[in-house]
PDB file of C-alpha atoms in Angstrom:
ATOM      1  CA  UNK Y  17       0.000   0.000   0.000  1.00  0.00           C
ATOM      2  CA  UNK Y  18       0.964   3.677   0.002  1.00  0.00           C
ATOM      3  CA  UNK Y  19       1.839   3.651  -3.656  1.00  0.00           C
ATOM      4  CA  UNK Y  20       0.458   7.177  -3.943  1.00  0.00           C
ATOM      5  CA  UNK Y  21      -0.181   8.488  -0.401  1.00  0.00           C
ATOM      6  CA  UNK Y  22      -1.884  11.775  -1.365  1.00  0.00           C
ATOM      7  CA  UNK Y  23      -4.138  10.115  -3.906  1.00  0.00           C
ATOM      8  CA  UNK Y  24      -4.942   7.277  -1.514  1.00  0.00           C
ATOM      9  CA  UNK Y  25      -6.075   9.771   1.140  1.00  0.00           C
ATOM     10  CA  UNK Y  26      -8.464  11.353  -1.362  1.00  0.00           C
ATOM     11  CA  UNK Y  27      -9.710   7.932  -2.429  1.00  0.00           C
ATOM     12  CA  UNK Y  28     -10.368   6.966   1.198  1.00  0.00           C
ATOM     13  CA  UNK Y  29     -12.199  10.232   1.883  1.00  0.00           C
ATOM     14  CA  UNK Y  30     -14.382   9.757  -1.188  1.00  0.00           C
ATOM     15  CA  UNK Y  31     -15.051   6.111  -0.267  1.00  0.00           C
ATOM     16  CA  UNK Y  32     -16.203   7.119   3.230  1.00  0.00           C
ATOM     17  CA  UNK Y  33     -18.567   9.747   1.791  1.00  0.00           C
ATOM     18  CA  UNK Y  34     -20.465   7.274  -0.394  1.00  0.00           C
ATOM     19  CA  UNK Y  35     -23.492   5.092   0.314  1.00  0.00           C
ATOM     20  CA  UNK Y  36     -22.881   1.398   0.966  1.00  0.00           C
ATOM     21  CA  UNK Y  37     -23.737   0.367  -2.587  1.00  0.00           C
ATOM     22  CA  UNK Y  38     -21.667   3.149  -4.131  1.00  0.00           C
ATOM     23  CA  UNK Y  39     -18.737   2.174  -1.914  1.00  0.00           C
ATOM     24  CA  UNK Y  40     -18.827  -1.342  -3.344  1.00  0.00           C
ATOM     25  CA  UNK Y  41     -19.026  -0.030  -6.885  1.00  0.00           C
ATOM     26  CA  UNK Y  42     -16.228   2.497  -6.395  1.00  0.00           C
ATOM     27  CA  UNK Y  43     -14.012  -0.157  -4.804  1.00  0.00           C
ATOM     28  CA  UNK Y  44     -14.630  -2.461  -7.767  1.00  0.00           C
ATOM     29  CA  UNK Y  45     -13.758   0.248 -10.291  1.00  0.00           C
ATOM     30  CA  UNK Y  46     -10.509   1.027  -8.474  1.00  0.00           C
ATOM     31  CA  UNK Y  47      -9.627  -2.681  -8.249  1.00  0.00           C
ATOM     32  CA  UNK Y  48     -10.057  -3.072 -12.002  1.00  0.00           C
ATOM     33  CA  UNK Y  49      -7.812  -0.059 -12.605  1.00  0.00           C
ATOM     34  CA  UNK Y  50      -5.039  -1.664 -10.547  1.00  0.00           C
ATOM     35  CA  UNK Y  51      -5.319  -4.985 -12.357  1.00  0.00           C
ATOM     36  CA  UNK Y  52      -3.624  -8.059 -10.877  1.00  0.00           C
ATOM     37  CA  UNK Y  53      -3.845  -7.866  -7.073  1.00  0.00           C
ATOM     38  CA  UNK Y  54      -6.346  -5.015  -7.272  1.00  0.00           C
ATOM     39  CA  UNK Y  55      -8.988  -6.602  -5.069  1.00  0.00           C
ATOM     40  CA  UNK Y  56      -6.506  -7.192  -2.237  1.00  0.00           C
ATOM     41  CA  UNK Y  57      -5.000  -3.722  -2.599  1.00  0.00           C
ATOM     42  CA  UNK Y  58      -8.358  -1.948  -2.601  1.00  0.00           C
ATOM     43  CA  UNK Y  59      -9.747  -4.066   0.248  1.00  0.00           C
ATOM     44  CA  UNK Y  60      -6.760  -3.097   2.405  1.00  0.00           C
ATOM     45  CA  UNK Y  61      -6.899   0.550   1.340  1.00  0.00           C
ATOM     46  CA  UNK Y  62     -10.612   0.874   2.146  1.00  0.00           C
ATOM     47  CA  UNK Y  63     -10.489  -1.548   5.093  1.00  0.00           C
ATOM     48  CA  UNK Y  64     -13.257  -3.671   3.636  1.00  0.00           C
ATOM     49  CA  UNK Y  65     -13.699  -7.346   2.899  1.00  0.00           C
ATOM     50  CA  UNK Y  66     -12.438  -8.480  -0.518  1.00  0.00           C
ATOM     51  CA  UNK Y  67     -15.880 -10.005  -1.015  1.00  0.00           C
ATOM     52  CA  UNK Y  68     -17.303  -6.477  -0.826  1.00  0.00           C
ATOM     53  CA  UNK Y  69     -15.146  -5.524  -3.806  1.00  0.00           C
ATOM     54  CA  UNK Y  70     -16.266  -8.620  -5.720  1.00  0.00           C
ATOM     55  CA  UNK Y  71     -19.903  -7.822  -4.924  1.00  0.00           C
ATOM     56  CA  UNK Y  72     -19.301  -4.317  -6.264  1.00  0.00           C
ATOM     57  CA  UNK Y  73     -18.074  -5.795  -9.540  1.00  0.00           C
ATOM     58  CA  UNK Y  74     -21.337  -7.744  -9.781  1.00  0.00           C
ATOM     59  CA  UNK Y  75     -23.260  -4.537  -9.077  1.00  0.00           C
ATOM     60  CA  UNK Y  76     -21.460  -2.800 -11.944  1.00  0.00           C
ATOM     61  CA  UNK Y  77     -22.520  -5.482 -14.409  1.00  0.00           C
ATOM     62  CA  UNK Y  78     -26.158  -4.931 -13.401  1.00  0.00           C
ATOM     63  CA  UNK Y  79     -26.081  -1.106 -13.472  1.00  0.00           C
ATOM     64  CA  UNK Y  80     -28.461  -0.561 -16.380  1.00  0.00           C
ATOM     65  CA  UNK Y  81     -31.043  -2.781 -14.700  1.00  0.00           C
ATOM     66  CA  UNK Y  82     -30.548  -1.923 -11.026  1.00  0.00           C
ATOM     67  CA  UNK Y  83     -33.717  -2.885  -9.133  1.00  0.00           C
ATOM     68  CA  UNK Y  84     -32.709  -0.773  -6.146  1.00  0.00           C
ATOM     69  CA  UNK Y  85     -32.056   2.432  -8.070  1.00  0.00           C
ATOM     70  CA  UNK Y  86     -32.931   5.435  -5.971  1.00  0.00           C
ATOM     71  CA  UNK Y  87     -33.042   3.524  -2.696  1.00  0.00           C
ATOM     72  CA  UNK Y  88     -30.317   4.243  -0.196  1.00  0.00           C
ATOM     73  CA  UNK Y  89     -30.159   2.471   3.125  1.00  0.00           C
ATOM     74  CA  UNK Y  90     -29.561   4.735   6.099  1.00  0.00           C
ATOM     75  CA  UNK Y  91     -26.269   4.232   7.923  1.00  0.00           C
ATOM     76  CA  UNK Y  92     -26.445   2.219  11.109  1.00  0.00           C
ATOM     77  CA  UNK Y  93     -29.132  -0.204  12.000  1.00  0.00           C
ATOM     78  CA  UNK Y  94     -32.305   0.006  13.995  1.00  0.00           C
ATOM     79  CA  UNK Y  95     -31.668   1.231  17.510  1.00  0.00           C
ATOM     80  CA  UNK Y  96     -32.630  -1.088  20.367  1.00  0.00           C
ATOM     81  CA  UNK Y  97     -35.012   0.457  22.847  1.00  0.00           C
TER      82      UNK Y  97
END
């Protein structure tokens, strides 16, 4: 990691600002740009599971026909009373 520290900081800030689904998609796009070893690199950079990156790649394939378009899940879960 730390191939490009300034760029990586911007990438991490952008990643944190996105919705859950957009995070997966962004991670997948960045992994493809890196090529071989991209999933591992991006998963470490964004501190996410490599499976999240793979799921994002699946999301990208389905973009034109996204059933959940326009729906964004709120961060956090239901609060226990």
